Every structure is written in C-alpha cells, then in structure tokens.
C-alpha cells in the first residue's frame, strides 16, 4: 500500500531533526516502553491465532490518514495499529477506544482521566481500506476464493516447496501492482529489471522449548510466512491465518534502471531481498 511509510528514494526532504535524546534514555516517556511490550505480546503471543501478527500490524499502520501518520510519534503508531485490530476484532468496543475507558478495578481508577486513543474516522478508514484490499489480487495468488481464502498452483498452505523458480544469474522483472493491501514490494522497485544474485530458498529449523520436538519450516531472514497473505488474516470468525512459505531472493538493480540515466550515480547498484511472487522471468 502506498503512503508516507514508503518513502524510499523520495527526494526533497529536509534533514531529520535531532531530538536531543540522551543515549542512556531508552524510553523518553514511560508509556512507550509499556507500549513496546504490549505490541510484542499482541503480535507474537496473545492474538496470533486470532488474525493479528506483525504483518497485519504493519498494514493497520498503513491505513492511517497521511497527515496523521506523519505527525504521530513512533510508539503512538503502534498504539493506533493495535487499537485498529481491537476494533475490527471486537476485543474492545469503539466507545472504549474513541471515548476513553478505565477499568473499574484498576488501582485508583477514579483518579484516572479516560484517554481517547483513536477517532471514529480513523477506524472507518481502516475498515474501508481493508475491505477494498480483500477484494483485490495478491501477487502469486490472485483474488481470494468465495470463502475469503487464497489458493496458488505453486505454493501450498503451511508446506515448504523448496523448488525455487529462479537461479543466481537469472534476469527477472518485478511485478507492477497498486493496491490497498500490505506488500513488501516497495513502489520504487516495481516494474523494474534486475539480476538474481542470491537464492535463499527455504530451510527447516528445529525449535526447542515447550515443544522440543516441534519442527517448523521457515525462511532465513524471514521466519514468518509470505507477508502479503499473512497480513490479511481475518480478525473475526476464529481469525484463521493462512501461512505460505515462498522462496526469497536478493536482486541487484542498477541505479540507472531505478532513477534513470543522468540522475543516478555511475557504478551504483541497489540490492533488494524480494519474495518470489513479486518476480517473473525478464523478456529476452
């Protein structure tokens, strides 16, 4: 999805101002540390089986109105993302999020002023954009089935098919796409031609801990599944999350192919890790 969160290669911005934050201060405000912990737990433990994960959280950030996004502190962005999920899933009511709410049994609850976390317009916009995206195609999978799930002739849900379509040295062309869903194919790299310089493939790793014999398929550098699908997990109806594991490659793009002759520095190249569904074999 396009927006201020994808500013790669945009020009004309001024220098990033120095916040004057001492290096010894991890959280300038105490609530930021609390929000970091809440976000980590909601996306990795408590709600992963109910449609909330890191990719979905990123998508909910992307649904924010542009001006709001640009004027919102970092951890406030994650607070709004979690709040959007809570609204869509029914974990919290709109009134609790937009009007403020303090649990009656909270210590000194009577002394705490309810804080409005998010507004109705923001929640309406998120729901609208999500509905649009769920009717659009996903690279490598096309449009969803009538039941909302996705299917592919190449990739099988929850199964690693370690048969990469491309090899090192192949010339590939990236997919051109414009949609309202979440994708890790950034706009500047779409519709471009590059060369595969590394094929990460898919490997298996054994996890220890609660289930010492549990084996999970994952990709090096990208442990979760394909983000374009994982982000679309339903926050309702049991929150079924489809997980597809697809090969990942490192693609070399010549700077002149991204910015044009006369604008790019000579001899410069950009290396980008890309999921296989974003690629097709280049003509010629």
PDB file of C-alpha atoms in Angstrom:
ATOM      1  CA  UNK A   1       0.000   0.000   0.000  1.00  0.00           C
ATOM      2  CA  UNK A   2       1.322   3.431  -0.907  1.00  0.00           C
ATOM      3  CA  UNK A   3       1.774   6.213   1.614  1.00  0.00           C
ATOM      4  CA  UNK A   4       4.240   8.084   3.814  1.00  0.00           C
ATOM      5  CA  UNK A   5       5.527   4.799   5.257  1.00  0.00           C
ATOM      6  CA  UNK A   6       7.120   4.015   1.869  1.00  0.00           C
ATOM      7  CA  UNK A   7       9.403   6.983   1.225  1.00  0.00           C
ATOM      8  CA  UNK A   8      12.295   5.046  -0.283  1.00  0.00           C
ATOM      9  CA  UNK A   9      14.065   7.190  -2.923  1.00  0.00           C
ATOM     10  CA  UNK A  10      11.719  10.157  -2.433  1.00  0.00           C
ATOM     11  CA  UNK A  11      13.649  13.413  -2.559  1.00  0.00           C
ATOM     12  CA  UNK A  12      13.226  16.980  -1.342  1.00  0.00           C
ATOM     13  CA  UNK A  13      13.017  16.313   2.391  1.00  0.00           C
ATOM     14  CA  UNK A  14      14.930  18.384   4.881  1.00  0.00           C
ATOM     15  CA  UNK A  15      17.380  16.891   7.382  1.00  0.00           C
ATOM     16  CA  UNK A  16      15.917  14.792  10.187  1.00  0.00           C
ATOM     17  CA  UNK A  17      15.992  16.980  13.308  1.00  0.00           C
ATOM     18  CA  UNK A  18      17.994  15.898  16.324  1.00  0.00           C
ATOM     19  CA  UNK A  19      15.608  15.041  19.153  1.00  0.00           C
ATOM     20  CA  UNK A  20      18.287  15.655  21.737  1.00  0.00           C
ATOM     21  CA  UNK A  21      17.558  12.313  23.385  1.00  0.00           C
ATOM     22  CA  UNK A  22      20.430  11.089  25.602  1.00  0.00           C
ATOM     23  CA  UNK A  23      21.828   7.721  24.523  1.00  0.00           C
ATOM     24  CA  UNK A  24      21.208   6.370  28.018  1.00  0.00           C
ATOM     25  CA  UNK A  25      17.473   7.074  27.789  1.00  0.00           C
ATOM     26  CA  UNK A  26      15.734   4.133  26.120  1.00  0.00           C
ATOM     27  CA  UNK A  27      12.156   5.330  26.608  1.00  0.00           C
ATOM     28  CA  UNK A  28      11.770   9.144  26.788  1.00  0.00           C
ATOM     29  CA  UNK A  29       8.262   8.536  28.160  1.00  0.00           C
ATOM     30  CA  UNK A  30       7.397   5.547  30.344  1.00  0.00           C
ATOM     31  CA  UNK A  31       4.321   4.618  28.331  1.00  0.00           C
ATOM     32  CA  UNK A  32       6.490   3.961  25.259  1.00  0.00           C
ATOM     33  CA  UNK A  33       8.196   1.050  26.982  1.00  0.00           C
ATOM     34  CA  UNK A  34       4.812  -0.295  28.057  1.00  0.00           C
ATOM     35  CA  UNK A  35       3.507   0.071  24.500  1.00  0.00           C
ATOM     36  CA  UNK A  36       6.542  -1.771  23.136  1.00  0.00           C
ATOM     37  CA  UNK A  37       5.784  -4.699  25.453  1.00  0.00           C
ATOM     38  CA  UNK A  38       2.055  -4.653  24.624  1.00  0.00           C
ATOM     39  CA  UNK A  39       2.781  -4.646  20.911  1.00  0.00           C
ATOM     40  CA  UNK A  40       5.272  -7.504  21.174  1.00  0.00           C
ATOM     41  CA  UNK A  41       2.854  -9.645  23.158  1.00  0.00           C
ATOM     42  CA  UNK A  42      -0.209  -8.941  20.999  1.00  0.00           C
ATOM     43  CA  UNK A  43       1.581  -9.733  17.725  1.00  0.00           C
ATOM     44  CA  UNK A  44       3.567 -12.764  18.882  1.00  0.00           C
ATOM     45  CA  UNK A  45       1.615 -14.435  21.702  1.00  0.00           C
ATOM     46  CA  UNK A  46      -1.921 -13.431  22.612  1.00  0.00           C
ATOM     47  CA  UNK A  47      -3.673 -12.807  19.302  1.00  0.00           C
ATOM     48  CA  UNK A  48      -1.660 -14.620  16.637  1.00  0.00           C
ATOM     49  CA  UNK A  49      -4.347 -17.304  16.452  1.00  0.00           C
ATOM     50  CA  UNK A  50      -6.968 -14.588  16.063  1.00  0.00           C
ATOM     51  CA  UNK A  51      -5.594 -12.852  12.993  1.00  0.00           C
ATOM     52  CA  UNK A  52      -3.077 -10.422  14.488  1.00  0.00           C
ATOM     53  CA  UNK A  53       0.603 -10.615  13.604  1.00  0.00           C
ATOM     54  CA  UNK A  54       3.447  -8.303  12.660  1.00  0.00           C
ATOM     55  CA  UNK A  55       2.371  -8.065   9.023  1.00  0.00           C
ATOM     56  CA  UNK A  56      -1.214  -7.232   9.960  1.00  0.00           C
ATOM     57  CA  UNK A  57       0.066  -4.645  12.450  1.00  0.00           C
ATOM     58  CA  UNK A  58       2.133  -3.006   9.722  1.00  0.00           C
ATOM     59  CA  UNK A  59      -0.890  -2.935   7.441  1.00  0.00           C
ATOM     60  CA  UNK A  60      -3.082  -1.259  10.057  1.00  0.00           C
ATOM     61  CA  UNK A  61      -0.427   1.436  10.403  1.00  0.00           C
ATOM     62  CA  UNK A  62      -0.549   1.947   6.657  1.00  0.00           C
ATOM     63  CA  UNK A  63      -4.297   2.630   6.766  1.00  0.00           C
ATOM     64  CA  UNK A  64      -3.748   5.814   8.764  1.00  0.00           C
ATOM     65  CA  UNK A  65      -4.506   9.169   7.178  1.00  0.00           C
ATOM     66  CA  UNK A  66      -1.252  10.516   5.748  1.00  0.00           C
ATOM     67  CA  UNK A  67      -1.064  13.715   7.772  1.00  0.00           C
ATOM     68  CA  UNK A  68      -1.850  11.825  10.973  1.00  0.00           C
ATOM     69  CA  UNK A  69       0.853   9.279  10.185  1.00  0.00           C
ATOM     70  CA  UNK A  70       3.453  11.964   9.596  1.00  0.00           C
ATOM     71  CA  UNK A  71       2.629  13.792  12.819  1.00  0.00           C
ATOM     72  CA  UNK A  72       2.416  10.722  15.059  1.00  0.00           C
ATOM     73  CA  UNK A  73       5.307   9.571  17.303  1.00  0.00           C
ATOM     74  CA  UNK A  74       6.677   6.092  16.645  1.00  0.00           C
ATOM     75  CA  UNK A  75       5.117   4.177  19.537  1.00  0.00           C
ATOM     76  CA  UNK A  76       1.844   6.022  19.072  1.00  0.00           C
ATOM     77  CA  UNK A  77       1.742   4.476  15.579  1.00  0.00           C
ATOM     78  CA  UNK A  78       1.828   1.011  17.136  1.00  0.00           C
ATOM     79  CA  UNK A  79      -0.781   2.030  19.694  1.00  0.00           C
ATOM     80  CA  UNK A  80      -3.101   3.039  16.853  1.00  0.00           C
ATOM     81  CA  UNK A  81      -2.336  -0.189  14.991  1.00  0.00           C
ATOM     82  CA  UNK A  82      -3.240  -2.363  17.988  1.00  0.00           C
ATOM     83  CA  UNK A  83      -6.352  -0.241  18.596  1.00  0.00           C
ATOM     84  CA  UNK A  84      -7.461  -0.738  14.991  1.00  0.00           C
ATOM     85  CA  UNK A  85      -7.154  -4.501  15.397  1.00  0.00           C
ATOM     86  CA  UNK A  86      -9.038  -4.395  18.706  1.00  0.00           C
ATOM     87  CA  UNK A  87     -11.863  -2.528  16.966  1.00  0.00           C
ATOM     88  CA  UNK A  88     -12.040  -4.853  13.940  1.00  0.00           C
ATOM     89  CA  UNK A  89     -11.919  -7.982  16.093  1.00  0.00           C
ATOM     90  CA  UNK A  90     -14.283  -6.797  18.816  1.00  0.00           C
ATOM     91  CA  UNK A  91     -11.655  -7.142  21.554  1.00  0.00           C
ATOM     92  CA  UNK A  92     -12.547  -3.562  22.504  1.00  0.00           C
ATOM     93  CA  UNK A  93     -15.589  -1.520  21.619  1.00  0.00           C
ATOM     94  CA  UNK A  94     -15.399   1.657  19.617  1.00  0.00           C
ATOM     95  CA  UNK A  95     -16.580   3.602  22.616  1.00  0.00           C
ATOM     96  CA  UNK A  96     -13.700   2.285  24.710  1.00  0.00           C
ATOM     97  CA  UNK A  97     -11.194   3.326  22.045  1.00  0.00           C
ATOM     98  CA  UNK A  98     -12.668   6.624  20.898  1.00  0.00           C
ATOM     99  CA  UNK A  99     -14.116   7.945  24.150  1.00  0.00           C
ATOM    100  CA  UNK A 100     -11.605   6.535  26.615  1.00  0.00           C
ATOM    101  CA  UNK A 101     -12.091   3.875  29.238  1.00  0.00           C
ATOM    102  CA  UNK A 102     -10.563   2.949  32.586  1.00  0.00           C
ATOM    103  CA  UNK A 103     -11.348  -0.447  34.089  1.00  0.00           C
ATOM    104  CA  UNK A 104     -13.223  -0.035  37.390  1.00  0.00           C
ATOM    105  CA  UNK A 105     -10.895  -2.407  39.245  1.00  0.00           C
ATOM    106  CA  UNK A 106      -7.750  -0.566  38.155  1.00  0.00           C
ATOM    107  CA  UNK A 107      -5.904   0.922  41.157  1.00  0.00           C
ATOM    108  CA  UNK A 108      -7.062   4.484  41.753  1.00  0.00           C
ATOM    109  CA  UNK A 109      -9.342   4.180  38.729  1.00  0.00           C
ATOM    110  CA  UNK A 110     -11.442   7.036  39.997  1.00  0.00           C
ATOM    111  CA  UNK A 111      -8.424   9.322  39.823  1.00  0.00           C
ATOM    112  CA  UNK A 112      -7.587   8.489  36.226  1.00  0.00           C
ATOM    113  CA  UNK A 113      -8.947  10.506  33.326  1.00  0.00           C
ATOM    114  CA  UNK A 114     -10.042   8.360  30.336  1.00  0.00           C
ATOM    115  CA  UNK A 115      -7.783   8.900  27.318  1.00  0.00           C
ATOM    116  CA  UNK A 116      -9.151   8.835  23.786  1.00  0.00           C
ATOM    117  CA  UNK A 117      -6.811   6.579  21.823  1.00  0.00           C
ATOM    118  CA  UNK A 118      -8.186   6.856  18.288  1.00  0.00           C
ATOM    119  CA  UNK A 119     -11.086   8.519  16.478  1.00  0.00           C
ATOM    120  CA  UNK A 120     -14.015   7.061  14.563  1.00  0.00           C
ATOM    121  CA  UNK A 121     -12.853   8.491  11.226  1.00  0.00           C
ATOM    122  CA  UNK A 122      -9.575   6.578  11.513  1.00  0.00           C
ATOM    123  CA  UNK A 123     -11.363   3.323  12.311  1.00  0.00           C
ATOM    124  CA  UNK A 124     -13.809   3.860   9.442  1.00  0.00           C
ATOM    125  CA  UNK A 125     -10.941   4.483   7.007  1.00  0.00           C
ATOM    126  CA  UNK A 126      -9.083   1.358   8.145  1.00  0.00           C
ATOM    127  CA  UNK A 127     -12.188  -0.803   7.722  1.00  0.00           C
ATOM    128  CA  UNK A 128     -12.849   0.672   4.283  1.00  0.00           C
ATOM    129  CA  UNK A 129      -9.296   0.130   3.009  1.00  0.00           C
ATOM    130  CA  UNK A 130      -9.214  -3.391   4.396  1.00  0.00           C
ATOM    131  CA  UNK A 131     -12.478  -4.272   2.644  1.00  0.00           C
ATOM    132  CA  UNK A 132     -11.077  -2.947  -0.647  1.00  0.00           C
ATOM    133  CA  UNK A 133      -7.874  -4.944  -0.277  1.00  0.00           C
ATOM    134  CA  UNK A 134      -9.678  -8.193   0.460  1.00  0.00           C
ATOM    135  CA  UNK A 135     -11.318  -7.938  -2.968  1.00  0.00           C
ATOM    136  CA  UNK A 136      -8.005  -7.337  -4.756  1.00  0.00           C
ATOM    137  CA  UNK A 137      -5.424  -9.760  -6.100  1.00  0.00           C
ATOM    138  CA  UNK A 138      -2.332 -10.840  -4.179  1.00  0.00           C
ATOM    139  CA  UNK A 139       0.911 -11.423  -6.114  1.00  0.00           C
ATOM    140  CA  UNK A 140       1.258 -15.134  -6.836  1.00  0.00           C
ATOM    141  CA  UNK A 141      -2.256 -15.956  -5.626  1.00  0.00           C
ATOM    142  CA  UNK A 142      -4.738 -13.774  -7.477  1.00  0.00           C
ATOM    143  CA  UNK A 143      -8.060 -12.818  -5.945  1.00  0.00           C
ATOM    144  CA  UNK A 144      -9.451 -14.655  -2.928  1.00  0.00           C
ATOM    145  CA  UNK A 145     -11.862 -17.583  -3.143  1.00  0.00           C
ATOM    146  CA  UNK A 146     -15.531 -17.062  -2.317  1.00  0.00           C
ATOM    147  CA  UNK A 147     -14.791 -18.041   1.297  1.00  0.00           C
ATOM    148  CA  UNK A 148     -12.054 -15.399   1.540  1.00  0.00           C
ATOM    149  CA  UNK A 149      -9.109 -17.820   1.448  1.00  0.00           C
ATOM    150  CA  UNK A 150      -6.269 -17.744  -1.076  1.00  0.00           C
ATOM    151  CA  UNK A 151      -5.014 -20.510  -3.342  1.00  0.00           C
ATOM    152  CA  UNK A 152      -1.950 -20.912  -5.556  1.00  0.00           C
ATOM    153  CA  UNK A 153      -0.988 -23.526  -8.161  1.00  0.00           C
ATOM    154  CA  UNK A 154       2.611 -23.357  -6.863  1.00  0.00           C
ATOM    155  CA  UNK A 155       2.552 -22.755  -3.116  1.00  0.00           C
ATOM    156  CA  UNK A 156       0.725 -24.963  -0.641  1.00  0.00           C
ATOM    157  CA  UNK A 157      -0.516 -23.665   2.691  1.00  0.00           C
ATOM    158  CA  UNK A 158       1.817 -24.499   5.567  1.00  0.00           C
ATOM    159  CA  UNK A 159       4.126 -26.513   3.320  1.00  0.00           C
ATOM    160  CA  UNK A 160       7.599 -25.672   2.084  1.00  0.00           C
ATOM    161  CA  UNK A 161       8.016 -26.410  -1.600  1.00  0.00           C
ATOM    162  CA  UNK A 162      11.765 -25.957  -1.912  1.00  0.00           C
ATOM    163  CA  UNK A 163      11.808 -25.626  -5.676  1.00  0.00           C
ATOM    164  CA  UNK A 164      12.816 -22.023  -6.479  1.00  0.00           C
ATOM    165  CA  UNK A 165      11.702 -20.745  -9.866  1.00  0.00           C
ATOM    166  CA  UNK A 166      14.870 -18.701 -10.357  1.00  0.00           C
ATOM    167  CA  UNK A 167      18.608 -19.243 -10.014  1.00  0.00           C
ATOM    168  CA  UNK A 168      21.576 -16.968  -9.457  1.00  0.00           C
ATOM    169  CA  UNK A 169      22.295 -15.061 -12.671  1.00  0.00           C
ATOM    170  CA  UNK A 170      18.693 -15.039 -13.938  1.00  0.00           C
ATOM    171  CA  UNK A 171      17.343 -11.738 -15.194  1.00  0.00           C
ATOM    172  CA  UNK A 172      13.968 -11.029 -13.624  1.00  0.00           C
ATOM    173  CA  UNK A 173      11.288  -8.369 -13.883  1.00  0.00           C
ATOM    174  CA  UNK A 174       9.361  -7.221 -10.843  1.00  0.00           C
ATOM    175  CA  UNK A 175       5.604  -7.116 -10.692  1.00  0.00           C
ATOM    176  CA  UNK A 176       3.722  -3.876 -11.203  1.00  0.00           C
ATOM    177  CA  UNK A 177       0.979  -3.589  -8.598  1.00  0.00           C
ATOM    178  CA  UNK A 178      -1.042  -0.847  -6.937  1.00  0.00           C
ATOM    179  CA  UNK A 179      -3.449  -1.867  -4.187  1.00  0.00           C
ATOM    180  CA  UNK A 180      -4.610  -1.072  -0.677  1.00  0.00           C
ATOM    181  CA  UNK A 181      -3.252  -4.248   0.911  1.00  0.00           C
ATOM    182  CA  UNK A 182       0.089  -4.796   2.618  1.00  0.00           C
ATOM    183  CA  UNK A 183       3.071  -5.759   0.491  1.00  0.00           C
ATOM    184  CA  UNK A 184       6.840  -5.780   0.925  1.00  0.00           C
ATOM    185  CA  UNK A 185       7.392  -4.863  -2.724  1.00  0.00           C
ATOM    186  CA  UNK A 186       8.106  -1.168  -2.428  1.00  0.00           C
ATOM    187  CA  UNK A 187       6.957   1.152  -5.245  1.00  0.00           C
ATOM    188  CA  UNK A 188      10.421   2.171  -6.474  1.00  0.00           C
ATOM    189  CA  UNK A 189      11.260  -1.450  -7.367  1.00  0.00           C
ATOM    190  CA  UNK A 190       8.060  -2.300  -9.210  1.00  0.00           C
ATOM    191  CA  UNK A 191       8.171  -2.890 -12.958  1.00  0.00           C
ATOM    192  CA  UNK A 192      11.983  -2.930 -12.948  1.00  0.00           C
ATOM    193  CA  UNK A 193      14.511  -5.407 -14.294  1.00  0.00           C
ATOM    194  CA  UNK A 194      17.285  -6.852 -12.161  1.00  0.00           C
ATOM    195  CA  UNK A 195      19.512  -9.888 -11.697  1.00  0.00           C
ATOM    196  CA  UNK A 196      19.276 -12.628  -9.069  1.00  0.00           C
ATOM    197  CA  UNK A 197      22.496 -12.593  -7.020  1.00  0.00           C
ATOM    198  CA  UNK A 198      21.408 -14.911  -4.192  1.00  0.00           C
ATOM    199  CA  UNK A 199      18.696 -17.520  -3.724  1.00  0.00           C
ATOM    200  CA  UNK A 200      17.885 -18.090  -0.060  1.00  0.00           C
ATOM    201  CA  UNK A 201      15.421 -20.887  -0.717  1.00  0.00           C
ATOM    202  CA  UNK A 202      13.543 -22.429   2.176  1.00  0.00           C
ATOM    203  CA  UNK A 203      15.056 -24.457   5.004  1.00  0.00           C
ATOM    204  CA  UNK A 204      13.864 -26.288   8.085  1.00  0.00           C
ATOM    205  CA  UNK A 205      14.835 -25.386  11.637  1.00  0.00           C
ATOM    206  CA  UNK A 206      14.183 -27.217  14.873  1.00  0.00           C
ATOM    207  CA  UNK A 207      12.883 -25.144  17.765  1.00  0.00           C
ATOM    208  CA  UNK A 208      13.434 -26.134  21.381  1.00  0.00           C
ATOM    209  CA  UNK A 209      11.487 -25.146  24.489  1.00  0.00           C
ATOM    210  CA  UNK A 210       7.919 -26.061  25.295  1.00  0.00           C
ATOM    211  CA  UNK A 211       7.778 -28.424  22.331  1.00  0.00           C
ATOM    212  CA  UNK A 212      11.365 -29.688  21.941  1.00  0.00           C
ATOM    213  CA  UNK A 213      10.470 -31.914  19.013  1.00  0.00           C
ATOM    214  CA  UNK A 214       8.484 -29.294  17.163  1.00  0.00           C
ATOM    215  CA  UNK A 215       9.855 -28.568  13.705  1.00  0.00           C
ATOM    216  CA  UNK A 216       8.726 -25.504  11.836  1.00  0.00           C
ATOM    217  CA  UNK A 217       9.503 -24.571   8.251  1.00  0.00           C
ATOM    218  CA  UNK A 218      10.850 -21.082   7.836  1.00  0.00           C
ATOM    219  CA  UNK A 219      12.946 -18.899   5.575  1.00  0.00           C
ATOM    220  CA  UNK A 220      16.331 -17.495   6.514  1.00  0.00           C
ATOM    221  CA  UNK A 221      15.942 -13.811   7.396  1.00  0.00           C
ATOM    222  CA  UNK A 222      12.155 -14.098   7.015  1.00  0.00           C
ATOM    223  CA  UNK A 223      10.836 -16.503   9.606  1.00  0.00           C
ATOM    224  CA  UNK A 224       7.102 -15.733   9.166  1.00  0.00           C
ATOM    225  CA  UNK A 225       5.200 -16.666   6.045  1.00  0.00           C
ATOM    226  CA  UNK A 226       4.577 -14.598   2.931  1.00  0.00           C
ATOM    227  CA  UNK A 227       3.533 -11.176   4.342  1.00  0.00           C
ATOM    228  CA  UNK A 228       1.059 -10.250   1.599  1.00  0.00           C
ATOM    229  CA  UNK A 229      -1.094 -13.200   2.724  1.00  0.00           C
ATOM    230  CA  UNK A 230      -0.257 -13.247   6.446  1.00  0.00           C
ATOM    231  CA  UNK A 231      -1.361  -9.623   6.824  1.00  0.00           C
ATOM    232  CA  UNK A 232      -4.828 -10.461   5.535  1.00  0.00           C
ATOM    233  CA  UNK A 233      -5.646 -12.881   8.354  1.00  0.00           C
ATOM    234  CA  UNK A 234      -9.226 -12.430   9.477  1.00  0.00           C
ATOM    235  CA  UNK A 235      -9.691 -10.695  12.861  1.00  0.00           C
ATOM    236  CA  UNK A 236     -13.076 -12.397  13.235  1.00  0.00           C
ATOM    237  CA  UNK A 237     -14.585 -15.854  12.658  1.00  0.00           C
ATOM    238  CA  UNK A 238     -11.783 -17.598  14.514  1.00  0.00           C
ATOM    239  CA  UNK A 239      -9.080 -15.465  12.932  1.00  0.00           C
ATOM    240  CA  UNK A 240      -7.869 -18.154  10.529  1.00  0.00           C
ATOM    241  CA  UNK A 241      -4.409 -17.249   9.341  1.00  0.00           C
ATOM    242  CA  UNK A 242      -3.143 -18.735   6.119  1.00  0.00           C
ATOM    243  CA  UNK A 243       0.609 -19.188   6.045  1.00  0.00           C
ATOM    244  CA  UNK A 244       2.531 -19.775   2.844  1.00  0.00           C
ATOM    245  CA  UNK A 245       6.297 -20.164   2.652  1.00  0.00           C
ATOM    246  CA  UNK A 246       7.834 -18.881  -0.562  1.00  0.00           C
ATOM    247  CA  UNK A 247      11.464 -18.561  -1.696  1.00  0.00           C
ATOM    248  CA  UNK A 248      13.297 -15.282  -1.190  1.00  0.00           C
ATOM    249  CA  UNK A 249      15.989 -13.830  -3.439  1.00  0.00           C
ATOM    250  CA  UNK A 250      18.449 -10.980  -3.425  1.00  0.00           C
ATOM    251  CA  UNK A 251      18.018  -8.906  -6.579  1.00  0.00           C
ATOM    252  CA  UNK A 252      20.589  -6.457  -7.924  1.00  0.00           C
ATOM    253  CA  UNK A 253      19.163  -3.357  -9.596  1.00  0.00           C
ATOM    254  CA  UNK A 254      21.390  -0.905 -11.411  1.00  0.00           C
ATOM    255  CA  UNK A 255      20.786   2.594 -10.085  1.00  0.00           C
ATOM    256  CA  UNK A 256      20.207   3.957 -13.594  1.00  0.00           C
ATOM    257  CA  UNK A 257      17.361   1.467 -14.042  1.00  0.00           C
ATOM    258  CA  UNK A 258      15.682   2.835 -10.920  1.00  0.00           C
ATOM    259  CA  UNK A 259      16.238   6.577 -11.336  1.00  0.00           C
ATOM    260  CA  UNK A 260      17.216   6.980 -14.979  1.00  0.00           C
ATOM    261  CA  UNK A 261      20.355   7.983 -16.873  1.00  0.00           C
ATOM    262  CA  UNK A 262      21.664  11.334 -15.785  1.00  0.00           C
ATOM    263  CA  UNK A 263      20.041  11.074 -12.347  1.00  0.00           C
ATOM    264  CA  UNK A 264      21.744   8.040 -10.846  1.00  0.00           C
ATOM    265  CA  UNK A 265      25.351   7.926  -9.735  1.00  0.00           C
ATOM    266  CA  UNK A 266      27.517   5.915 -12.118  1.00  0.00           C
ATOM    267  CA  UNK A 267      28.518   2.447 -10.987  1.00  0.00           C
ATOM    268  CA  UNK A 268      25.961   2.307  -8.173  1.00  0.00           C
ATOM    269  CA  UNK A 269      23.691  -0.697  -7.660  1.00  0.00           C
ATOM    270  CA  UNK A 270      20.974  -1.492  -5.124  1.00  0.00           C
ATOM    271  CA  UNK A 271      20.451  -4.965  -3.630  1.00  0.00           C
ATOM    272  CA  UNK A 272      16.931  -5.854  -2.531  1.00  0.00           C
ATOM    273  CA  UNK A 273      15.549  -9.027  -0.930  1.00  0.00           C
ATOM    274  CA  UNK A 274      12.303  -9.956  -2.654  1.00  0.00           C
ATOM    275  CA  UNK A 275       9.716 -12.699  -2.314  1.00  0.00           C
ATOM    276  CA  UNK A 276       9.328 -14.968  -5.333  1.00  0.00           C
ATOM    277  CA  UNK A 277       5.725 -13.981  -6.196  1.00  0.00           C
ATOM    278  CA  UNK A 278       6.967 -10.437  -6.943  1.00  0.00           C
ATOM    279  CA  UNK A 279       9.152 -11.750  -9.774  1.00  0.00           C
ATOM    280  CA  UNK A 280       8.839 -13.074 -13.285  1.00  0.00           C
ATOM    281  CA  UNK A 281      11.458 -14.009 -15.861  1.00  0.00           C
ATOM    282  CA  UNK A 282      12.582 -10.980 -17.833  1.00  0.00           C
ATOM    283  CA  UNK A 283      11.972 -10.958 -21.592  1.00  0.00           C
ATOM    284  CA  UNK A 284      14.977 -11.570 -23.798  1.00  0.00           C
TER     285      UNK A 284
END
